[in-house]
Short mmCIF file of C-alpha atoms in Angstrom, two decimals:
data_model
loop_
_atom_site.label_atom_id
_atom_site.label_comp_id
_atom_site.label_asym_id
_atom_site.label_seq_id
_atom_site.Cartn_x
_atom_site.Cartn_y
_atom_site.Cartn_z
CA MET Y 1 12.47 28.86 -2.22
CA THR Y 2 14.88 26.18 -1.03
CA TYR Y 3 14.79 22.56 -2.13
CA LEU Y 4 14.22 20.54 1.08
CA ILE Y 5 15.21 16.89 1.49
CA VAL Y 6 14.05 15.05 4.62
CA VAL Y 7 16.08 11.97 5.47
CA GLY Y 8 15.49 9.24 8.00
CA VAL Y 9 18.52 8.46 10.17
CA ASP Y 10 18.56 5.55 12.60
CA GLY Y 11 22.21 4.78 13.15
CA SER Y 12 22.20 1.85 10.68
CA ASP Y 13 24.36 1.55 7.59
CA GLY Y 14 21.24 2.06 5.48
CA GLY Y 15 20.40 5.31 7.32
CA ARG Y 16 23.96 6.52 6.88
CA ARG Y 17 23.91 5.79 3.15
CA ALA Y 18 20.58 7.63 2.87
CA LEU Y 19 22.01 10.66 4.69
CA ARG Y 20 25.14 10.67 2.52
CA TRP Y 21 22.98 10.51 -0.63
CA ALA Y 22 20.66 13.26 0.63
CA VAL Y 23 23.55 15.60 1.40
CA GLY Y 24 25.00 15.05 -2.09
CA GLU Y 25 21.64 15.59 -3.79
CA ALA Y 26 20.96 18.73 -1.76
CA ALA Y 27 24.39 20.11 -2.74
CA GLU Y 28 23.58 19.60 -6.41
CA ARG Y 29 20.22 21.39 -6.03
CA ASN Y 30 21.43 24.14 -3.67
CA GLY Y 31 19.06 22.71 -1.12
CA THR Y 32 18.98 21.80 2.52
CA VAL Y 33 18.71 18.54 4.43
CA GLN Y 34 16.56 17.89 7.45
CA ALA Y 35 17.83 14.74 9.17
CA VAL Y 36 15.15 13.11 11.30
CA THR Y 37 15.46 10.43 13.94
CA ALA Y 38 12.32 8.90 15.41
CA TRP Y 39 12.55 7.36 18.84
CA ARG Y 40 10.31 5.30 21.07
CA TRP Y 41 10.71 3.85 24.48
CA ASP Y 42 8.92 0.58 23.93
CA GLY Y 43 11.67 -2.01 24.47
CA LEU Y 44 11.06 -3.71 21.04
CA ASP Y 45 14.54 -3.27 19.63
CA GLY Y 46 15.72 -6.35 21.44
CA GLY Y 47 19.23 -4.94 21.62
CA ALA Y 48 21.45 -4.40 24.64
CA MET Y 49 21.21 -0.62 24.32
CA VAL Y 50 17.68 -0.14 25.67
CA ALA Y 51 17.47 3.01 27.75
CA PRO Y 52 16.05 2.70 31.26
CA ASN Y 53 13.61 5.61 30.74
CA PRO Y 54 12.18 7.84 28.04
CA ILE Y 55 14.42 10.81 28.83
CA GLU Y 56 17.56 8.74 28.34
CA GLU Y 57 16.12 7.21 25.15
CA GLU Y 58 15.58 10.69 23.72
CA GLU Y 59 19.10 11.71 24.76
CA ARG Y 60 20.47 8.59 23.09
CA ALA Y 61 18.58 9.37 19.87
CA THR Y 62 19.82 12.97 19.93
CA ALA Y 63 23.44 11.88 20.37
CA LEU Y 64 23.08 9.26 17.62
CA LEU Y 65 21.76 11.84 15.15
CA ALA Y 66 24.47 14.35 15.97
CA ARG Y 67 27.13 11.66 15.51
CA GLU Y 68 25.69 10.49 12.17
CA ILE Y 69 25.45 14.03 10.80
CA GLY Y 70 29.00 14.77 11.95
CA GLU Y 71 30.42 11.65 10.30
CA VAL Y 72 28.65 12.21 6.98
CA THR Y 73 29.28 15.94 6.67
CA ARG Y 74 32.90 15.94 7.89
CA GLY Y 75 35.10 17.34 5.12
CA THR Y 76 32.22 17.93 2.69
CA SER Y 77 30.68 21.05 1.26
CA ALA Y 78 28.62 23.43 3.32
CA THR Y 79 25.23 21.86 2.59
CA PRO Y 80 22.97 22.90 5.46
CA VAL Y 81 21.84 19.89 7.55
CA SER Y 82 19.39 20.42 10.39
CA ALA Y 83 18.60 17.78 13.02
CA GLU Y 84 15.21 16.82 14.40
CA VAL Y 85 14.56 14.12 17.00
CA VAL Y 86 10.90 13.20 17.39
CA GLU Y 87 9.10 10.68 19.59
CA GLY Y 88 6.83 8.35 17.63
CA ARG Y 89 6.55 5.55 15.12
CA PRO Y 90 9.26 6.04 12.48
CA ALA Y 91 6.94 6.00 9.44
CA ASP Y 92 4.55 8.47 11.07
CA VAL Y 93 7.37 10.79 12.18
CA LEU Y 94 9.12 10.71 8.78
CA THR Y 95 6.01 11.24 6.68
CA ALA Y 96 4.90 14.10 8.92
CA ALA Y 97 8.33 15.73 8.68
CA ALA Y 98 8.24 15.37 4.90
CA ARG Y 99 4.83 17.01 4.39
CA GLY Y 100 6.37 20.25 3.11
CA ALA Y 101 9.48 18.64 1.65
CA ASP Y 102 10.48 18.11 -1.93
CA LEU Y 103 11.84 14.63 -1.26
CA LEU Y 104 11.97 11.97 1.48
CA VAL Y 105 15.05 9.76 1.51
CA LEU Y 106 15.35 6.45 3.40
CA GLY Y 107 17.74 3.56 3.69
CA SER Y 108 16.35 0.24 2.55
CA HIS Y 109 17.22 -1.56 5.81
CA GLY Y 110 17.28 -0.23 9.32
CA HIS Y 111 17.50 -1.82 12.72
CA GLY Y 112 15.90 -4.93 14.13
CA ARG Y 113 14.50 -8.03 12.51
CA LEU Y 114 11.95 -8.29 15.31
CA ARG Y 115 10.73 -4.74 14.69
CA HIS Y 116 10.49 -5.46 10.94
CA THR Y 117 8.62 -8.72 11.48
CA VAL Y 118 6.18 -7.24 13.99
CA LEU Y 119 5.73 -3.74 12.64
CA GLY Y 120 6.66 -3.97 8.95
CA SER Y 121 9.10 -2.03 6.92
CA VAL Y 122 9.39 1.68 7.60
CA SER Y 123 10.35 2.40 4.00
CA GLU Y 124 7.36 0.43 2.64
CA GLU Y 125 4.96 2.35 4.90
CA CYS Y 126 6.53 5.69 4.03
CA VAL Y 127 6.20 5.01 0.29
CA ARG Y 128 2.46 4.45 0.88
CA LYS Y 129 1.89 7.46 3.18
CA ALA Y 130 4.26 10.20 1.98
CA THR Y 131 2.91 13.27 0.19
CA CYS Y 132 6.20 13.83 -1.66
CA PRO Y 133 8.45 11.62 -3.76
CA VAL Y 134 10.38 8.98 -1.78
CA VAL Y 135 13.85 7.70 -2.60
CA VAL Y 136 14.91 4.41 -0.99
CA ILE Y 137 18.68 3.89 -1.12
CA PRO Y 138 19.30 0.18 -1.76
CA VAL Y 139 21.76 -2.07 -0.03
CA PRO Y 140 24.95 -2.35 -2.13
CA VAL Y 141 25.19 -5.62 -3.99
CA SER Y 142 28.52 -7.32 -3.53
CA ALA Y 143 30.27 -8.84 -6.51
CA PRO Y 144 29.96 -12.61 -6.65
CA SER Y 145 33.03 -14.49 -5.56
CA GLY Y 146 34.55 -17.07 -7.79
CA PRO Y 147 34.38 -17.49 -11.55
CA ALA Y 148 31.72 -15.54 -13.48
CA VAL Y 149 31.11 -18.59 -15.71
CA PRO Y 150 30.08 -21.90 -14.14
CA ALA Y 151 32.79 -24.55 -14.29
CA VAL Y 152 32.11 -27.38 -16.72
CA PRO Y 153 33.33 -30.83 -15.63
CA ALA Y 154 35.99 -32.29 -17.96
#
């Protein structure tokens, strides 16, 4: 039996970090990765890249997932990574894909403040709904600039 890691990929830095982590974890466990991109043609992203119809939106999602997998796996070990593009709400798509998985991996931040404000956090919803353990890869914390000790006036 193979260890299966499902990972949500949305083209964001968080999704890329999640995919990178999932590929590394699968390599350590001799497992496989199923990279999943959910797409919807609802116009809520608010970005300039809204597709004019559902067919083009699905094509855009398919190209995005292929590009992300290619970037993360280029020059790495031969960990198997399959791609799945599914129409639907991201949390529903990801938790459904992870039903038979050993692990669901997500980035802590994806696209769109409007989508987050209106629909909530995908990772928060997945943590509540998933039937397997969920790993949420955090945003890297940058080192504070300036002195580590507050300056004391003389």
